[in-house]
CSV table of C-alpha atoms in Angstrom, one decimal:
chain,number,residue,atom,x,y,z
A,3,MET,CA,42.7,1.2,-46.6
A,4,LEU,CA,43.6,-1.8,-48.8
A,5,ALA,CA,41.4,-4.9,-48.9
A,6,VAL,CA,42.2,-7.8,-46.6
A,7,ALA,CA,43.2,-9.9,-49.7
A,8,GLN,CA,45.7,-7.3,-50.9
A,9,ILE,CA,47.3,-6.9,-47.5
A,10,ASP,CA,47.6,-10.6,-47.2
A,11,TYR,CA,49.3,-10.8,-50.7
A,12,ILE,CA,51.8,-8.1,-49.8
A,13,ARG,CA,52.8,-9.8,-46.5
A,14,HIS,CA,53.2,-13.1,-48.3
A,15,GLU,CA,55.3,-11.8,-51.2
A,16,VAL,CA,57.6,-9.7,-49.0
A,17,ASN,CA,57.8,-11.7,-45.8
A,18,GLN,CA,57.5,-15.3,-47.1
A,19,LYS,CA,59.0,-15.1,-50.6
A,20,GLY,CA,61.5,-12.4,-50.0
A,21,GLY,CA,60.3,-10.0,-52.7
A,22,THR,CA,61.4,-6.3,-52.6
A,23,TYR,CA,59.1,-3.5,-51.8
A,24,SER,CA,59.6,-2.0,-55.3
A,25,SER,CA,59.0,-5.3,-57.2
A,26,VAL,CA,55.8,-6.0,-55.3
A,27,ALA,CA,54.7,-2.3,-55.7
A,28,ARG,CA,55.1,-2.6,-59.5
A,29,LYS,CA,53.0,-5.8,-59.6
A,30,MET,CA,50.2,-4.2,-57.6
A,31,GLU,CA,50.6,-0.7,-59.0
A,32,LEU,CA,51.1,0.8,-55.6
A,33,ASP,CA,53.6,3.1,-53.9
A,34,PRO,CA,56.6,1.1,-52.4
A,35,ARG,CA,56.0,3.0,-49.2
A,36,THR,CA,52.5,1.5,-49.0
A,37,VAL,CA,53.9,-2.0,-49.5
A,38,SER,CA,56.5,-1.4,-46.8
A,39,LYS,CA,53.8,-0.1,-44.4
A,40,TYR,CA,51.5,-3.2,-44.7
A,41,ALA,CA,54.4,-5.7,-44.8
A,42,ASN,CA,55.7,-4.5,-41.5
A,43,GLN,CA,52.5,-3.6,-39.7
A,44,GLU,CA,52.1,-5.3,-36.3
A,45,GLU,CA,48.4,-4.6,-35.4
A,46,PHE,CA,45.3,-4.4,-37.5
A,47,PRO,CA,42.6,-2.8,-35.2
A,48,VAL,CA,39.0,-2.7,-36.2
A,49,LYS,CA,38.2,0.5,-37.9
A,50,LYS,CA,35.7,2.4,-35.9
A,51,PRO,CA,32.8,4.0,-37.8
A,52,GLN,CA,33.2,7.7,-38.2
A,53,LYS,CA,30.5,9.6,-36.4
A,54,ARG,CA,29.2,12.5,-38.3
A,55,SER,CA,29.0,15.6,-36.1
A,56,SER,CA,26.3,18.1,-36.3
A,57,ARG,CA,27.1,21.5,-35.0
A,58,VAL,CA,23.5,22.5,-34.5
A,59,MET,CA,21.9,19.2,-33.3
A,60,ASP,CA,24.6,17.6,-31.2
A,61,PRO,CA,24.4,20.0,-28.2
A,62,VAL,CA,20.6,19.5,-27.9
A,63,LYS,CA,20.4,15.7,-28.5
A,64,PRO,CA,20.9,14.9,-24.7
A,65,ILE,CA,18.1,17.4,-23.9
A,66,LEU,CA,15.8,15.8,-26.4
A,67,ASP,CA,16.6,12.3,-25.2
A,68,LYS,CA,15.9,13.3,-21.6
A,69,TRP,CA,12.5,14.8,-22.6
A,70,ILE,CA,11.6,11.7,-24.7
A,71,ARG,CA,12.5,9.4,-21.7
A,72,GLU,CA,10.4,11.5,-19.3
A,73,ASP,CA,7.4,11.4,-21.7
A,74,LEU,CA,7.6,7.6,-22.0
A,75,LYS,CA,6.9,7.4,-18.3
A,76,LYS,CA,3.6,9.4,-18.7
A,77,LYS,CA,0.3,8.7,-20.4
A,78,LYS,CA,0.4,9.4,-24.2
A,79,LYS,CA,-1.9,12.4,-23.8
A,80,ASN,CA,0.7,14.1,-21.6
A,81,HIS,CA,3.6,13.6,-24.1
A,82,ARG,CA,5.3,16.7,-25.6
A,83,THR,CA,4.9,17.1,-29.3
A,84,ALA,CA,8.0,17.5,-31.5
A,85,LYS,CA,6.8,21.0,-32.2
A,86,ARG,CA,6.6,21.9,-28.5
A,87,MET,CA,10.1,20.5,-28.0
A,88,TYR,CA,11.4,22.7,-30.9
A,89,GLU,CA,9.8,25.8,-29.3
A,90,GLN,CA,11.3,25.0,-25.9
A,91,LEU,CA,14.8,24.5,-27.5
A,92,VAL,CA,14.5,27.9,-29.3
A,93,LYS,CA,13.2,29.7,-26.2
A,94,PHE,CA,15.4,28.2,-23.5
A,95,HIS,CA,18.5,26.8,-25.3
A,96,SER,CA,19.1,29.3,-28.1
A,97,PHE,CA,18.6,26.5,-30.7
A,98,GLU,CA,19.3,27.7,-34.3
A,99,GLY,CA,18.2,24.6,-36.3
A,100,SER,CA,14.9,23.9,-38.1
A,101,ALA,CA,11.7,22.4,-36.7
A,102,ARG,CA,12.0,19.7,-39.3
A,103,THR,CA,15.4,18.6,-38.0
A,104,VAL,CA,14.0,18.3,-34.5
A,105,ARG,CA,10.9,16.5,-35.7
A,106,ASP,CA,12.9,13.9,-37.6
A,107,TYR,CA,15.3,13.3,-34.7
A,108,VAL,CA,12.4,12.9,-32.1
A,109,SER,CA,10.6,10.5,-34.4
A,110,ARG,CA,13.7,8.3,-34.9
A,111,ARG,CA,14.7,8.3,-31.2
A,112,LYS,CA,11.2,7.5,-30.0
A,113,LYS,CA,11.2,4.5,-32.3
A,114,GLU,CA,14.6,3.4,-31.2
A,115,LEU,CA,13.8,3.6,-27.5
A,116,LYS,CA,10.5,1.8,-27.9
A,117,GLU,CA,12.2,-1.0,-29.9
A,118,TYR,CA,14.8,-1.3,-27.1
A,119,ILE,CA,12.2,-1.4,-24.4
A,120,GLU,CA,10.1,-4.0,-26.2
A,121,GLY,CA,13.0,-6.1,-27.3
A,122,ALA,CA,15.0,-6.1,-24.1
A,123,SER,CA,15.6,-9.6,-22.9
A,124,LEU,CA,17.9,-8.8,-20.0
A,125,PRO,CA,17.1,-10.3,-16.7
A,126,LEU,CA,15.4,-7.9,-14.3
A,127,GLU,CA,18.5,-8.0,-12.1
A,128,SER,CA,20.3,-6.0,-14.8
A,129,ILE,CA,17.6,-3.3,-15.5
A,130,PRO,CA,17.3,-0.2,-13.3
A,131,GLY,CA,13.7,0.7,-12.3
A,132,THR,CA,12.4,-2.9,-12.1
A,133,ALA,CA,11.1,-4.8,-9.0
A,134,GLN,CA,10.1,-8.2,-7.6
A,135,VAL,CA,7.4,-8.8,-5.0
A,136,ASP,CA,6.6,-11.6,-2.6
A,137,PHE,CA,5.2,-12.4,0.9
A,138,GLY,CA,7.1,-13.9,3.8
A,139,THR,CA,6.0,-14.8,7.3
A,140,ALA,CA,7.6,-14.1,10.7
A,141,PRO,CA,6.6,-14.5,14.4
A,142,PHE,CA,5.4,-11.4,16.2
A,143,LEU,CA,4.1,-10.7,19.8
A,144,TYR,CA,0.7,-9.2,19.0
A,145,GLU,CA,-2.1,-8.7,21.4
A,146,SER,CA,-0.3,-10.6,24.2
A,147,GLU,CA,0.4,-13.8,22.1
A,148,ILE,CA,3.0,-14.9,19.6
A,149,ILE,CA,1.5,-15.3,16.1
A,150,ASP,CA,2.8,-15.6,12.6
A,151,LEU,CA,2.0,-12.6,10.4
A,152,PRO,CA,2.8,-12.1,6.7
A,153,TYR,CA,5.0,-9.2,5.5
A,154,LEU,CA,5.2,-7.9,1.9
A,155,VAL,CA,8.6,-7.3,0.4
A,156,MET,CA,9.3,-5.3,-2.8
A,157,SER,CA,12.9,-5.7,-3.9
A,158,PHE,CA,14.9,-3.8,-6.5
A,159,PRO,CA,17.4,-6.2,-8.0
A,160,TYR,CA,19.6,-3.6,-9.7
A,161,SER,CA,20.4,-1.7,-6.5
A,162,ASN,CA,19.9,-4.8,-4.2
A,163,SER,CA,17.5,-2.7,-2.0
A,164,PHE,CA,14.0,-3.3,-0.8
A,165,LEU,CA,10.9,-2.0,1.1
A,166,PHE,CA,8.6,-4.0,3.4
A,167,GLN,CA,5.4,-3.8,5.3
A,168,VAL,CA,3.6,-6.2,7.7
A,169,PHE,CA,-0.1,-7.2,7.2
A,170,PRO,CA,-2.6,-9.4,9.0
A,171,SER,CA,-3.2,-11.5,5.9
A,172,GLU,CA,-2.1,-12.3,2.3
A,173,ASN,CA,-5.4,-11.4,0.7
A,174,THR,CA,-6.0,-9.2,-2.3
A,175,GLU,CA,-6.7,-6.1,-0.3
A,176,CYS,CA,-3.5,-6.4,1.8
A,177,LEU,CA,-1.4,-7.0,-1.4
A,178,LEU,CA,-2.7,-3.9,-3.1
A,179,GLU,CA,-2.6,-1.8,0.0
A,180,GLY,CA,1.0,-2.7,0.5
A,181,LEU,CA,2.0,-2.0,-3.2
A,182,GLN,CA,0.2,1.3,-3.1
A,183,ARG,CA,1.9,2.4,0.1
A,184,MET,CA,5.3,1.5,-1.4
A,185,PHE,CA,4.6,3.4,-4.6
A,186,HIS,CA,3.6,6.5,-2.8
A,187,TYR,CA,6.4,6.3,-0.4
A,188,MET,CA,8.9,5.8,-3.3
A,189,GLY,CA,7.3,8.7,-5.3
A,190,GLY,CA,7.1,6.5,-8.4
A,191,VAL,CA,6.2,3.1,-9.9
A,192,PRO,CA,8.6,0.4,-11.1
A,193,THR,CA,8.5,-0.1,-14.8
A,194,THR,CA,8.1,-3.9,-14.5
A,195,ILE,CA,7.3,-6.0,-11.4
A,196,ARG,CA,7.7,-9.8,-11.3
A,197,PHE,CA,5.4,-11.8,-9.0
A,198,ASP,CA,4.9,-15.4,-8.0
A,199,ASN,CA,1.5,-16.8,-8.9
A,200,LEU,CA,-0.1,-15.2,-5.9
A,201,SER,CA,-3.8,-16.0,-5.5
A,202,PRO,CA,-4.7,-12.4,-4.8
A,203,ALA,CA,-3.4,-11.5,-8.3
A,204,VAL,CA,-3.9,-14.6,-10.4
A,205,LYS,CA,-7.3,-16.3,-10.6
A,206,LYS,CA,-6.2,-19.0,-13.0
A,207,ILE,CA,-3.1,-20.2,-14.8
A,208,LYS,CA,-3.8,-21.0,-18.4
A,209,GLY,CA,-1.7,-22.6,-21.1
A,210,LYS,CA,1.3,-21.0,-22.9
A,211,GLY,CA,2.1,-18.8,-19.9
A,212,GLU,CA,-1.2,-16.9,-19.9
A,213,ARG,CA,-2.8,-15.8,-16.7
A,214,GLU,CA,-6.4,-14.9,-15.8
A,215,LEU,CA,-6.0,-12.0,-13.3
A,216,THR,CA,-8.4,-11.1,-10.5
A,217,ASP,CA,-10.5,-8.2,-11.4
A,218,THR,CA,-9.2,-5.9,-8.6
A,219,PHE,CA,-5.5,-6.6,-9.5
A,220,GLU,CA,-6.2,-6.0,-13.2
A,221,ARG,CA,-7.7,-2.6,-12.5
A,222,PHE,CA,-4.8,-1.8,-10.1
A,223,VAL,CA,-2.3,-2.6,-12.9
A,224,LEU,CA,-4.2,-0.4,-15.3
A,225,HIS,CA,-4.3,2.5,-12.8
A,226,TYR,CA,-0.5,2.5,-12.1
A,227,GLY,CA,0.6,1.5,-15.6
A,228,PHE,CA,3.4,-0.9,-14.8
A,229,SER,CA,4.2,-4.1,-16.7
A,230,TYR,CA,3.9,-7.4,-14.8
A,231,GLU,CA,5.6,-10.8,-15.1
A,232,PHE,CA,4.7,-14.0,-13.4
A,233,CYS,CA,7.0,-16.9,-12.6
A,234,ASN,CA,6.4,-20.2,-14.2
A,235,PRO,CA,4.7,-22.7,-11.9
A,236,GLY,CA,7.2,-24.3,-9.6
A,237,LYS,CA,10.0,-21.9,-10.7
A,238,GLY,CA,10.4,-19.7,-7.6
A,239,ASN,CA,14.1,-19.2,-8.6
A,240,GLU,CA,12.8,-16.8,-11.4
A,241,LYS,CA,12.2,-14.3,-8.6
A,242,GLY,CA,15.3,-15.3,-6.7
A,243,HIS,CA,16.2,-11.7,-5.6
A,244,VAL,CA,13.0,-11.1,-3.7
A,245,GLU,CA,13.2,-14.5,-2.1
A,246,ALA,CA,16.7,-13.7,-0.8
A,247,MET,CA,15.4,-10.3,0.5
A,248,VAL,CA,12.4,-12.0,2.2
A,249,LYS,CA,14.9,-14.1,4.2
A,250,TYR,CA,17.2,-11.1,4.7
A,251,VAL,CA,14.3,-9.0,6.2
A,252,ARG,CA,13.2,-11.8,8.5
A,253,ASN,CA,16.7,-12.4,9.8
A,254,ASN,CA,17.8,-8.8,10.2
A,255,PHE,CA,14.6,-7.0,11.3
A,256,PHE,CA,12.0,-9.5,12.7
A,257,LEU,CA,14.0,-11.9,14.8
A,258,PRO,CA,13.7,-12.3,17.7
A,259,GLU,CA,9.9,-11.6,17.8
A,260,CYS,CA,9.0,-7.9,17.5
A,261,THR,CA,6.2,-6.6,19.8
A,262,ILE,CA,3.4,-4.9,17.9
A,263,VAL,CA,1.0,-2.7,19.8
A,264,ASP,CA,-0.4,-0.7,16.8
A,265,LEU,CA,0.3,-2.3,13.4
A,266,ASP,CA,0.1,1.0,11.4
A,267,GLN,CA,2.5,2.7,13.8
A,268,PHE,CA,4.9,-0.3,13.6
A,269,ASN,CA,4.8,-0.2,9.8
A,270,GLU,CA,5.8,3.5,9.8
A,271,THR,CA,9.0,2.6,11.5
A,272,LEU,CA,9.9,0.1,8.7
A,273,TRP,CA,10.5,2.8,6.0
A,274,GLN,CA,13.5,4.1,8.0
A,275,CYS,CA,14.9,0.6,8.5
A,276,ALA,CA,14.9,0.0,4.7
A,277,GLU,CA,16.5,3.4,4.0
A,278,GLU,CA,19.3,2.9,6.5
A,279,ASP,CA,20.0,-0.6,5.1
A,280,ARG,CA,20.9,1.0,1.7
A,281,ASN,CA,24.0,2.6,3.2
A,282,ARG,CA,26.2,-0.4,2.5
A,283,PRO,CA,28.2,-1.4,-0.6
A,284,HIS,CA,26.6,-3.5,-3.3
A,285,TYR,CA,27.9,-7.1,-3.1
A,286,LEU,CA,29.3,-6.9,-6.6
A,287,LYS,CA,29.3,-3.4,-8.0
A,288,GLU,CA,31.5,-1.8,-5.3
A,289,THR,CA,29.1,1.1,-5.0
A,290,LEU,CA,26.8,2.1,-2.2
A,291,GLN,CA,23.3,0.7,-2.7
A,292,SER,CA,21.9,4.1,-1.9
A,293,GLU,CA,23.6,5.5,-5.1
A,294,LEU,CA,22.3,2.6,-7.2
A,295,TYR,CA,18.8,3.1,-5.8
A,296,LYS,CA,19.0,6.7,-7.2
A,297,GLU,CA,19.5,5.1,-10.7
A,298,ASP,CA,16.5,2.9,-10.0
A,299,LYS,CA,14.5,6.0,-9.1
A,300,LYS,CA,15.3,7.7,-12.4
A,301,GLU,CA,13.6,5.0,-14.4
A,302,TRP,CA,10.3,4.8,-12.4
A,303,LEU,CA,7.0,5.7,-13.9
A,304,ILE,CA,5.3,8.8,-12.7
A,305,LEU,CA,2.5,8.4,-10.1
A,306,PRO,CA,-1.1,9.0,-11.2
A,307,GLU,CA,-2.9,12.0,-9.8
A,308,LYS,CA,-5.2,9.9,-7.5
A,309,LYS,CA,-4.7,6.8,-5.4
A,310,PHE,CA,-6.3,3.5,-6.4
A,311,GLU,CA,-9.3,2.5,-4.2
A,312,CYS,CA,-8.0,-0.8,-2.8
A,313,VAL,CA,-11.5,-2.1,-1.9
A,314,ARG,CA,-13.8,-4.9,-2.9
A,315,TYR,CA,-17.6,-4.3,-3.3
A,316,GLN,CA,-20.0,-7.2,-3.1
A,317,GLU,CA,-23.6,-8.1,-2.2
A,318,VAL,CA,-24.3,-10.6,0.6
A,319,LYS,CA,-27.5,-11.8,2.4
A,320,ALA,CA,-28.0,-11.3,6.1
A,321,ASP,CA,-29.5,-13.9,8.4
A,322,LYS,CA,-32.6,-13.5,10.6
A,323,TYR,CA,-30.6,-11.4,13.0
A,324,GLY,CA,-29.1,-9.1,10.4
A,325,ILE,CA,-25.7,-10.9,10.6
A,326,ILE,CA,-23.6,-11.3,7.4
A,327,ASN,CA,-20.7,-13.7,6.7
A,328,ILE,CA,-17.5,-12.4,5.0
A,329,ASP,CA,-14.6,-14.8,4.5
A,330,ASN,CA,-16.0,-17.1,7.3
A,331,LYS,CA,-16.2,-14.2,9.8
A,332,GLU,CA,-19.5,-12.7,11.0
A,333,TYR,CA,-20.4,-9.0,11.2
A,334,SER,CA,-23.5,-7.3,12.5
A,335,THR,CA,-25.6,-4.9,10.4
A,336,SER,CA,-29.0,-3.9,11.7
A,337,PRO,CA,-32.3,-5.7,12.5
A,338,ARG,CA,-34.0,-4.0,9.6
A,339,PHE,CA,-31.6,-5.8,7.2
A,340,ALA,CA,-32.7,-9.2,8.5
A,341,LYS,CA,-32.9,-11.8,5.6
A,342,GLN,CA,-32.1,-9.0,3.0
A,343,ARG,CA,-29.3,-8.6,0.5
A,344,ILE,CA,-26.9,-5.9,1.5
A,345,ASN,CA,-24.0,-4.0,-0.2
A,346,ILE,CA,-20.7,-4.1,1.6
A,347,CYS,CA,-17.3,-2.5,1.0
A,348,VAL,CA,-14.3,-4.6,2.0
A,349,THR,CA,-10.8,-3.1,2.7
A,350,TYR,CA,-7.7,-4.7,4.2
A,351,ASN,CA,-8.7,-3.5,7.7
A,352,SER,CA,-12.5,-2.8,7.6
A,353,ILE,CA,-15.9,-4.1,6.6
A,354,ILE,CA,-18.3,-1.3,5.8
A,355,VAL,CA,-22.1,-1.9,5.4
A,356,LEU,CA,-23.8,0.4,2.9
A,357,ASN,CA,-27.4,1.3,2.2
A,358,GLU,CA,-28.9,1.6,-1.3
A,359,GLU,CA,-27.5,5.1,-1.6
A,360,ARG,CA,-24.0,3.8,-0.8
A,361,GLN,CA,-24.1,5.6,2.6
A,362,VAL,CA,-22.3,4.0,5.6
A,363,ILE,CA,-24.6,2.2,8.0
A,364,VAL,CA,-22.2,0.3,10.1
A,365,LYS,CA,-18.4,0.0,10.0
A,366,HIS,CA,-16.4,-2.9,11.5
A,367,SER,CA,-12.7,-3.5,11.9
A,368,ARG,CA,-11.9,-6.5,9.7
A,369,LEU,CA,-11.4,-9.7,11.7
A,370,TYR,CA,-8.3,-11.9,11.4
A,371,GLY,CA,-7.2,-14.8,13.5
A,372,VAL,CA,-9.4,-16.8,15.8
A,373,LYS,CA,-12.1,-14.2,16.6
A,374,ARG,CA,-15.2,-15.0,14.5
A,375,ARG,CA,-17.8,-12.3,15.2
A,376,SER,CA,-17.9,-8.5,15.3
A,377,MET,CA,-21.0,-6.9,16.8
A,378,ASN,CA,-21.9,-3.3,16.6
A,379,TRP,CA,-24.8,-3.0,19.1
A,380,GLN,CA,-25.9,0.5,18.2
A,381,PRO,CA,-28.5,-0.4,15.6
A,382,TYR,CA,-29.9,-3.2,17.8
A,383,LEU,CA,-30.5,-1.5,21.1
A,384,HIS,CA,-33.7,0.3,20.4
A,385,LEU,CA,-35.3,-3.0,19.2
A,386,LEU,CA,-33.9,-4.8,22.3
A,387,SER,CA,-35.4,-2.2,24.6
A,388,LYS,CA,-38.9,-2.8,23.1
A,389,ARG,CA,-38.7,-6.6,23.2
A,390,PRO,CA,-36.3,-7.7,25.9
A,391,LYS,CA,-38.2,-11.0,26.5
A,392,ALA,CA,-38.0,-12.0,22.9
A,393,ILE,CA,-34.3,-11.3,22.7
A,394,LYS,CA,-33.2,-12.4,26.2
A,395,TYR,CA,-32.4,-16.0,25.4
A,396,SER,CA,-31.2,-15.6,21.8
A,397,SER,CA,-27.6,-15.8,20.6
A,398,LEU,CA,-27.6,-12.1,20.2
A,399,TYR,CA,-28.1,-11.6,23.9
A,400,ASP,CA,-24.9,-13.6,24.6
A,401,GLN,CA,-22.8,-11.3,22.4
A,402,PHE,CA,-22.9,-8.5,25.0
A,403,PRO,CA,-19.9,-8.1,27.2
A,404,LEU,CA,-20.1,-10.6,30.1
A,405,GLU,CA,-20.7,-7.9,32.7
A,406,TRP,CA,-23.8,-6.7,30.9
A,407,SER,CA,-25.1,-10.1,30.0
A,408,ASN,CA,-25.1,-11.1,33.7
A,409,PHE,CA,-26.5,-7.8,34.9
A,410,LEU,CA,-29.4,-7.8,32.4
A,411,ARG,CA,-30.4,-11.4,33.3
A,412,ASP,CA,-30.8,-10.2,36.9
A,413,CYS,CA,-33.0,-7.3,35.8
A,414,THR,CA,-36.8,-7.2,35.7
A,415,GLU,CA,-38.4,-6.6,32.3
A,416,GLU,CA,-39.0,-2.9,33.0
A,417,GLU,CA,-35.4,-2.5,34.3
A,418,GLN,CA,-34.1,-4.2,31.1
A,419,LYS,CA,-36.1,-1.7,29.0
A,420,GLU,CA,-34.7,1.3,30.9
A,421,VAL,CA,-31.1,-0.1,30.8
A,422,LEU,CA,-31.2,-0.9,27.1
A,423,ARG,CA,-32.6,2.6,26.3
A,424,LEU,CA,-29.7,4.0,28.3
A,425,LEU,CA,-27.2,1.9,26.4
A,426,ALA,CA,-28.7,3.1,23.1
A,427,THR,CA,-28.0,6.7,24.2
A,428,LEU,CA,-24.5,6.2,25.7
A,429,LEU,CA,-22.9,3.6,23.6
A,430,LYS,CA,-20.6,5.2,21.0
A,431,ASN,CA,-18.5,3.4,18.4
A,432,ASP,CA,-19.4,0.1,20.0
A,433,ASP,CA,-16.9,0.9,22.8
A,434,PHE,CA,-18.1,-0.6,26.1
A,435,THR,CA,-15.0,0.4,28.1
A,436,LEU,CA,-16.4,3.3,30.0
A,437,LEU,CA,-19.8,1.7,30.3
A,438,ASN,CA,-18.2,-1.4,31.9
A,439,GLU,CA,-16.5,0.8,34.5
A,440,ALA,CA,-19.7,2.6,35.2
A,441,LEU,CA,-21.6,-0.6,35.7
A,442,GLU,CA,-18.9,-1.9,38.1
A,443,LEU,CA,-18.9,1.3,40.1
A,444,ALA,CA,-22.6,1.5,40.3
A,445,SER,CA,-22.9,-2.2,41.3
A,446,SER,CA,-20.6,-1.7,44.4
A,447,HIS,CA,-23.7,-0.5,46.3
A,448,GLY,CA,-25.9,-3.4,45.2
A,449,HIS,CA,-28.0,-3.9,42.1
A,450,PRO,CA,-28.1,-0.5,40.4
A,451,SER,CA,-30.8,1.3,38.5
A,452,ALA,CA,-30.4,2.8,35.1
A,453,ASP,CA,-30.2,6.3,36.6
A,454,GLN,CA,-27.4,5.2,39.0
A,455,ILE,CA,-25.4,3.7,36.0
A,456,LYS,CA,-26.0,6.9,34.1
A,457,HIS,CA,-24.7,9.0,37.0
A,458,CYS,CA,-21.5,6.9,37.3
A,459,PHE,CA,-21.0,7.0,33.6
A,460,TYR,CA,-21.0,10.8,33.5
A,461,SER,CA,-18.9,11.0,36.6
A,462,LEU,CA,-16.2,8.9,34.9
A,463,LEU,CA,-16.6,10.8,31.7
A,464,ASN,CA,-15.8,14.0,33.6
A,465,GLN,CA,-12.9,12.2,35.3
A,466,GLY,CA,-14.6,11.7,38.6
A,467,THR,CA,-13.2,8.8,40.7
A,468,SER,CA,-15.8,8.1,43.3
A,469,TYR,CA,-19.5,7.2,43.4
A,470,GLU,CA,-21.4,9.7,45.4
A,471,ALA,CA,-25.2,10.0,45.9
A,472,ILE,CA,-26.8,13.1,44.3
A,473,THR,CA,-27.8,15.4,47.1
A,474,PRO,CA,-29.6,18.7,46.5
A,475,ARG,CA,-27.7,21.9,47.4
A,476,LEU,CA,-30.4,24.0,49.0
A,477,ASN,CA,-30.0,26.8,51.6
A,478,VAL,CA,-32.3,25.3,54.2
A,479,PRO,CA,-32.3,27.0,57.7
A,480,THR,CA,-31.8,25.0,60.8
A,481,VAL,CA,-35.1,23.8,62.3
A,482,PRO,CA,-35.4,24.8,66.0
A,483,SER,CA,-36.2,22.2,68.6
A,484,ALA,CA,-39.9,21.4,69.0
A,485,THR,CA,-41.6,23.3,72.0
A,486,ARG,CA,-45.1,23.8,73.0
A,487,GLY,CA,-46.9,26.8,71.5
A,488,LEU,CA,-46.0,28.9,68.5
A,489,SER,CA,-43.4,31.2,70.1
A,490,HIS,CA,-40.6,29.8,68.0
A,491,TYR,CA,-42.6,29.3,64.8
A,492,ASP,CA,-41.2,32.5,63.1
A,493,ALA,CA,-37.6,31.4,63.7
A,494,PHE,CA,-38.1,28.7,61.0
A,495,PHE,CA,-38.4,31.4,58.4
A,496,GLN,CA,-35.5,33.4,59.7
A,497,GLY,CA,-33.8,35.3,56.8
A,498,GLY,CA,-37.0,35.3,54.8
A,499,THR,CA,-38.7,38.4,53.4
A,500,SER,CA,-41.9,39.5,55.0
A,501,GLU,CA,-44.7,40.8,52.9
């Protein structure tokens, strides 16, 4: 191949000045045929670099690349060594090259792939295996009223697909519970996830794009190993894909208002909704989103062996009744914890009171919405039974179900003690449902005793439907009519055994 300047000289001398092929060839000391070729050439394509082939290595390079990519999704201690890769090539792929050749190739490819990953500046929309996350809100018919509930959306920009779950709040525990559910449903972890500056994740925004993360979120990231990105303040468009998916989910799955009876069961149905939605063409790529989702899946990180404990531990002080305050909601503990500091464990749906040995003392469903207090009466009832007068007019007394508050106010002190001891025995998991029915049934015959309530309770427990007096089943003979004398006295013992 002649230099560009030589080719240009040939074309000028022959085509512009009319020189012959031979004369130009003599001046340049070239073959006339070479001069003719370049003078009349129409195209000058870029010369592609010649790729040197390697008979031994070329067949196994795709295998090595696959292994290297798989290892980059795992912890470093679980990466295969070049020696191990060489041994597997020899054993399973009849490799005839040397260990040194494999070692050199693996070292070079690892460096190239790492530089590509670290230097990639493509938007997340272009990279398989990445995700964006945000909350949205929608109206739901929940517990007989229409309320707005948040839902968490994880979108996959490359395949234009998503997953979503509904939660009672946008707190840290709900965010991490939602992410973890999605990871384990997916069977992998996105390589990079972009967030808005959610308060459950970001404690403080510093200068130069730095973020101070919440402790629980930071440990969650370390556990699952994904990279995170946060939008600049006021730049929600930097996560435009998930914002579009939040709107899409609301319009296509949550309007008009869905009825929720059990939130966990409702969320189970949403996985199938997301899967079925993938069976449509991508808006640009003319390929089914379900096929592009498979490409996303290939790039995900491998799940760790254990799930992350999405909880928050803290120490709080109880008031004089043993009541604690968590996020402006009140929860009972036990009278023996009055005015003491207590360890608690907070999850997205529960508040668990722990003793010094981290054993569970009381467990509450976590409160959301307008309800402000959760009482578990089990630890209080024995104290109440000993001191009904002292407790009768306290705020604790008013926390009983209305039926029992009214009933206990009509009881004498001794009756109160008996009834409270009965409640301490029968009340399980703070569920008054059956006890309320038993009290109503027993009260149909007037003010009942503790024994009558107990009898009604066990009748209902054994699926009895009516309140009947307890009558002894004895085989008592009929007493004859009274007459003078003792002539009929023996008839009273008829059927008896004489001695």
